[in-house]
PDB file of C-alpha atoms in Angstrom:
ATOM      1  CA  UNK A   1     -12.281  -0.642  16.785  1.00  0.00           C
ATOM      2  CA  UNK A   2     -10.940  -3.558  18.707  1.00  0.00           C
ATOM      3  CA  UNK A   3     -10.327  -5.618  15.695  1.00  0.00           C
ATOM      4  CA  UNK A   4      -8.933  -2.685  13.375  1.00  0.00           C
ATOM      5  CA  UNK A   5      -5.780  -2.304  15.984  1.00  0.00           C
ATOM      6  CA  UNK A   6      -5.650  -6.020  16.164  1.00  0.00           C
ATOM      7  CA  UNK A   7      -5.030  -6.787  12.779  1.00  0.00           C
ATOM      8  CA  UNK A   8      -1.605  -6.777  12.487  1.00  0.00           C
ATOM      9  CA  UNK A   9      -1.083  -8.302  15.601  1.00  0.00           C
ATOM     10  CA  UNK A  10       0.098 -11.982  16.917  1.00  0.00           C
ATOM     11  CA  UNK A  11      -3.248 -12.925  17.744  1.00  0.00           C
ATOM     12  CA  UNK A  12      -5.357 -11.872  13.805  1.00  0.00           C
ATOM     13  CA  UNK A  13      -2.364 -13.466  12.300  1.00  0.00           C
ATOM     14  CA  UNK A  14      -3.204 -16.778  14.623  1.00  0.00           C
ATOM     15  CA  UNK A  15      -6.682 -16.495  13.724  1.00  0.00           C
ATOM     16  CA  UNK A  16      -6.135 -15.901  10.054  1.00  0.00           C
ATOM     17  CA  UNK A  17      -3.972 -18.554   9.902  1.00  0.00           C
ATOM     18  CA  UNK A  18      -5.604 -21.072  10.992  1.00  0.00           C
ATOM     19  CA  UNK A  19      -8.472 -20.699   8.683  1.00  0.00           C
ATOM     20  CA  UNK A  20      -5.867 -20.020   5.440  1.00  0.00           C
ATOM     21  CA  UNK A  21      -2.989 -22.288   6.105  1.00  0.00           C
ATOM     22  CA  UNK A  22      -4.208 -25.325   4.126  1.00  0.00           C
ATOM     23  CA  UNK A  23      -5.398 -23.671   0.906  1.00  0.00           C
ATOM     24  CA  UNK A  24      -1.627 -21.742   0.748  1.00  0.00           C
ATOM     25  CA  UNK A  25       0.175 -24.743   1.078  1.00  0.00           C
ATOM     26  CA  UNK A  26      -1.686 -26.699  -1.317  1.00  0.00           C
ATOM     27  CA  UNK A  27      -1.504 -23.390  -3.880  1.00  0.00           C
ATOM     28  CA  UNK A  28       2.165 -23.208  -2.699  1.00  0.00           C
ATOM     29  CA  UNK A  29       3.192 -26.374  -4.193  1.00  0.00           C
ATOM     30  CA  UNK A  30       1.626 -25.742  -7.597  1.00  0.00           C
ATOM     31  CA  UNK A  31       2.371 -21.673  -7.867  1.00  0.00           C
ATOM     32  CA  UNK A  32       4.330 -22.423 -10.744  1.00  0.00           C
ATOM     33  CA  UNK A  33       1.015 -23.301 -13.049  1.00  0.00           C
ATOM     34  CA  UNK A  34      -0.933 -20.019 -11.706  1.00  0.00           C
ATOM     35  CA  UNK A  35       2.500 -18.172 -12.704  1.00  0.00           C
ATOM     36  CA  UNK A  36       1.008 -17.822 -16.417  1.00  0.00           C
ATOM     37  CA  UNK A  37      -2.277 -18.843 -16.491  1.00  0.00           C
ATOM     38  CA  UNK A  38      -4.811 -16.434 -17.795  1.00  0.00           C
ATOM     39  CA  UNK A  39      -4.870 -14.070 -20.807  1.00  0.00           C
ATOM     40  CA  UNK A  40      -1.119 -12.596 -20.639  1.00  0.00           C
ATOM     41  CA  UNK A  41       1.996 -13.909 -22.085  1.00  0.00           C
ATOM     42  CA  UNK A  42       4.173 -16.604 -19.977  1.00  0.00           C
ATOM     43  CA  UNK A  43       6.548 -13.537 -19.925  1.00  0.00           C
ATOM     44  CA  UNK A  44       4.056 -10.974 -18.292  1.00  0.00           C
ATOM     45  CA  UNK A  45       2.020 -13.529 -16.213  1.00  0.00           C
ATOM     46  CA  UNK A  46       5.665 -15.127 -14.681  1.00  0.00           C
ATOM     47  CA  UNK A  47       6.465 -11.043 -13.506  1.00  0.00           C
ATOM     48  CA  UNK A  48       3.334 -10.540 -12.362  1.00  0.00           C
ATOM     49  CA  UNK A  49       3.236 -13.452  -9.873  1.00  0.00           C
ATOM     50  CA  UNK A  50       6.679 -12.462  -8.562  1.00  0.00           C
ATOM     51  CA  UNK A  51       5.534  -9.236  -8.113  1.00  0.00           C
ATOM     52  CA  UNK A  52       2.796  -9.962  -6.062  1.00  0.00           C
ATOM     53  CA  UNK A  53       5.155 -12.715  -4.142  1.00  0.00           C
ATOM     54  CA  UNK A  54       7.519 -10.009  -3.636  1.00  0.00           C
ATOM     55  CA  UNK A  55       4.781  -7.882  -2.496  1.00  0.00           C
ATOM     56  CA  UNK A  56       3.018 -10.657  -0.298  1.00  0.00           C
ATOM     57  CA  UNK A  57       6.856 -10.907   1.609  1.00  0.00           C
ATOM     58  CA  UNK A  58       7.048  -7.150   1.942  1.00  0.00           C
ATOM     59  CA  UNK A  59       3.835  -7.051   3.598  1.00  0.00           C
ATOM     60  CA  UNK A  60       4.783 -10.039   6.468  1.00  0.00           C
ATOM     61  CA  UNK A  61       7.876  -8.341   6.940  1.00  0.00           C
ATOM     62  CA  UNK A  62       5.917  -4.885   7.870  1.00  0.00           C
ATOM     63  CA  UNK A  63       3.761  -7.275  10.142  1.00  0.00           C
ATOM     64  CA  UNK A  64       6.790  -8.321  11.591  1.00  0.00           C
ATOM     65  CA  UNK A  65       8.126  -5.054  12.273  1.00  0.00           C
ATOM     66  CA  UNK A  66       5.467  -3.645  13.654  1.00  0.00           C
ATOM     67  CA  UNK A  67       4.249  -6.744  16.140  1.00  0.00           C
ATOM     68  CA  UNK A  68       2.975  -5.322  18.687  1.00  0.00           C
ATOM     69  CA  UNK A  69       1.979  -1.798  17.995  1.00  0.00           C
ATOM     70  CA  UNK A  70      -1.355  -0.538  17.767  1.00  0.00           C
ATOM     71  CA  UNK A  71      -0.730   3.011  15.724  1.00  0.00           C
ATOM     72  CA  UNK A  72       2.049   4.482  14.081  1.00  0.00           C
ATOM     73  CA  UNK A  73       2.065   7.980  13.788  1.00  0.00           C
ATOM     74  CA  UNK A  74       3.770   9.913  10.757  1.00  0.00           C
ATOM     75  CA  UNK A  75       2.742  12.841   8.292  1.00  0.00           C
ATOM     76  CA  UNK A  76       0.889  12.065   5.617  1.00  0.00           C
ATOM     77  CA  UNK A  77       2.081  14.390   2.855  1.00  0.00           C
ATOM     78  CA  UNK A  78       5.324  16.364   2.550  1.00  0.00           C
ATOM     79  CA  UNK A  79       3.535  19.866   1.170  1.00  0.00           C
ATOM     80  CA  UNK A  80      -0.195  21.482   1.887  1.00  0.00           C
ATOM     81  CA  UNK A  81      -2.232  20.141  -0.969  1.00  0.00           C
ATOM     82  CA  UNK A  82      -2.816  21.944  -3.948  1.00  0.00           C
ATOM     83  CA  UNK A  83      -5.536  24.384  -4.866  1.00  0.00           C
ATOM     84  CA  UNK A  84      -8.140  23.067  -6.843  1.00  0.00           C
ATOM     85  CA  UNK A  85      -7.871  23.664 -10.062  1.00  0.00           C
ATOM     86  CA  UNK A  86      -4.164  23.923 -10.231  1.00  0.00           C
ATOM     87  CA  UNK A  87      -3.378  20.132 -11.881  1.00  0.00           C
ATOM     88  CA  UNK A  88      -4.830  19.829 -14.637  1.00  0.00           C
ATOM     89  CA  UNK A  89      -4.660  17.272 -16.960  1.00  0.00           C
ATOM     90  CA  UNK A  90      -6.000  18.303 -20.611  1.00  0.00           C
ATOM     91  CA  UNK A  91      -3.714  21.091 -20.579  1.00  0.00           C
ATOM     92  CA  UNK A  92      -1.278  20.895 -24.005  1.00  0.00           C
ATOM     93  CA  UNK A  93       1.545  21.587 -21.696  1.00  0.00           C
ATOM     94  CA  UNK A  94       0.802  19.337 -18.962  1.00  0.00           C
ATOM     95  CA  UNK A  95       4.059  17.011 -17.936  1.00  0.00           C
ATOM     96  CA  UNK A  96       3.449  13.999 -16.596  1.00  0.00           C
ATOM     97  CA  UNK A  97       6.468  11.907 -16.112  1.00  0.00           C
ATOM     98  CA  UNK A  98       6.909  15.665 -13.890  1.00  0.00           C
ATOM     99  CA  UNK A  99       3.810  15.315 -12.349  1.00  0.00           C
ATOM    100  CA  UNK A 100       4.058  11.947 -11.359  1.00  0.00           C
ATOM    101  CA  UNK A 101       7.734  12.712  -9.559  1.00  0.00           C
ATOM    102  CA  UNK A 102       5.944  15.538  -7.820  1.00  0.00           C
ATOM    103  CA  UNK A 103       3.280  13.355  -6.541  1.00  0.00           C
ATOM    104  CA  UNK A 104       6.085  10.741  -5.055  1.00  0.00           C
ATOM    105  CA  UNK A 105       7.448  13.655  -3.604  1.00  0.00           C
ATOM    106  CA  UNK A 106       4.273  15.140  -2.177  1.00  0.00           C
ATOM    107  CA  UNK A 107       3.537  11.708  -0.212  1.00  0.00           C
ATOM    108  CA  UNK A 108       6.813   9.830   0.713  1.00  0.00           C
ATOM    109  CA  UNK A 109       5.703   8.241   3.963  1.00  0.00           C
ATOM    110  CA  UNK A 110       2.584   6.628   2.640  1.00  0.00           C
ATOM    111  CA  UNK A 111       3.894   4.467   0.323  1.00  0.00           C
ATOM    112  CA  UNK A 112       5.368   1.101   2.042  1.00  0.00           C
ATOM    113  CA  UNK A 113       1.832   1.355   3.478  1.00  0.00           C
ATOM    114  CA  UNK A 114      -0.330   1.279   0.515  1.00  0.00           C
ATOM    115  CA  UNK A 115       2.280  -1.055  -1.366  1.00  0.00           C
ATOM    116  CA  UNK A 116       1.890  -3.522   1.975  1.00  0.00           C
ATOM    117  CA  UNK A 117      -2.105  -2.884   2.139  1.00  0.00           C
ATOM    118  CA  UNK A 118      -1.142  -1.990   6.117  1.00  0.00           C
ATOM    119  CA  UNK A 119      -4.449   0.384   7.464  1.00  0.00           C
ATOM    120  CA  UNK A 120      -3.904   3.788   7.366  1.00  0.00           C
ATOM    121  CA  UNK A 121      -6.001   7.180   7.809  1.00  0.00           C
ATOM    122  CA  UNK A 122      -5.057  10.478   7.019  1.00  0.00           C
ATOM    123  CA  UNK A 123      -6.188  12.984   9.744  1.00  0.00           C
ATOM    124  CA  UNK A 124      -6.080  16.680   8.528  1.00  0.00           C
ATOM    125  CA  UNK A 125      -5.497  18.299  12.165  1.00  0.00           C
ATOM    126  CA  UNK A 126      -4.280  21.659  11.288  1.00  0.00           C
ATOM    127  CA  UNK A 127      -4.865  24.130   8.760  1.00  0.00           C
ATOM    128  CA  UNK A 128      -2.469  26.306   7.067  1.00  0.00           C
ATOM    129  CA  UNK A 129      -2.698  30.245   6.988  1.00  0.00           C
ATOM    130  CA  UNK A 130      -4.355  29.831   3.614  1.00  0.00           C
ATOM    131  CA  UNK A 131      -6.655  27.577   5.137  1.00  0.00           C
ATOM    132  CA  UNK A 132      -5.526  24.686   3.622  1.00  0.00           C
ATOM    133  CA  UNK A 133      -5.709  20.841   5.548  1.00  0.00           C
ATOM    134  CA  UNK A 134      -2.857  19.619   7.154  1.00  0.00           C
ATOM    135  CA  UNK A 135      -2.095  15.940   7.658  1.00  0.00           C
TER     136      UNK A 135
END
């Protein structure tokens, strides 16, 4: 468990740089080929890179943030969860641009975290009246 809280700490970061620093600055210099190698479109390949560099600098600035704290507490969902059964996909009438909003909605706090690949775990501490998990 020691290393789990550690890993978004000053001294992982240390460690994992020293071991990764040479092979980014050498794939720094030459991101620009990588950018659209592979089987997509200059186009696609060029958006996808930035995303991921965009996503790479989201996730150092949540390291940032965070220096120095070993667990961050907030809810994992905004609703109880819902029944089994109740979304279902093969139905004629099923909306999914709807469903998809309504699944945004039903998790709001989680999602910096998953985007940043920060650990998380969802702890169901309570249960509702209906008996449903909540956390």
């Amino acid at each position: 468990m020691e290393h789990f809280l550690d890993v978004g700490g000053r001294v992982a970061r240390r460690r994992a740089g020293q071991r990764y620093r040479p092979h980014a600055s050498a794939r720094r210099n030459r991101s620009a080929e990588f950018a659209c190698a592979g089987p997509f479109p200059p186009l696609v390949g060029r958006r996808l890179f930035e995303g991921a560099a965009r996503q790479h600098r989201a996730s150092l600035a949540m390291a940032r943030t965070f220096d120095g704290f070993d667990l961050i507490m907030t809810p994992a969902t905004a609703d109880l969860p819902p029944l089994i059964g109740a979304v279902r996909g093969d139905d004629a009438a099923f909306d999914y641009a709807a469903w998809v909003d309504r699944a945004y909605g039903f998790a709001p706090f989680t999602e910096i975290f998953n985007v940043t690949g920060q650990p998380a775990a969802s702890l169901p501490l309570f249960l509702s009246k209906d008996g449903l998990p909540i956390g």
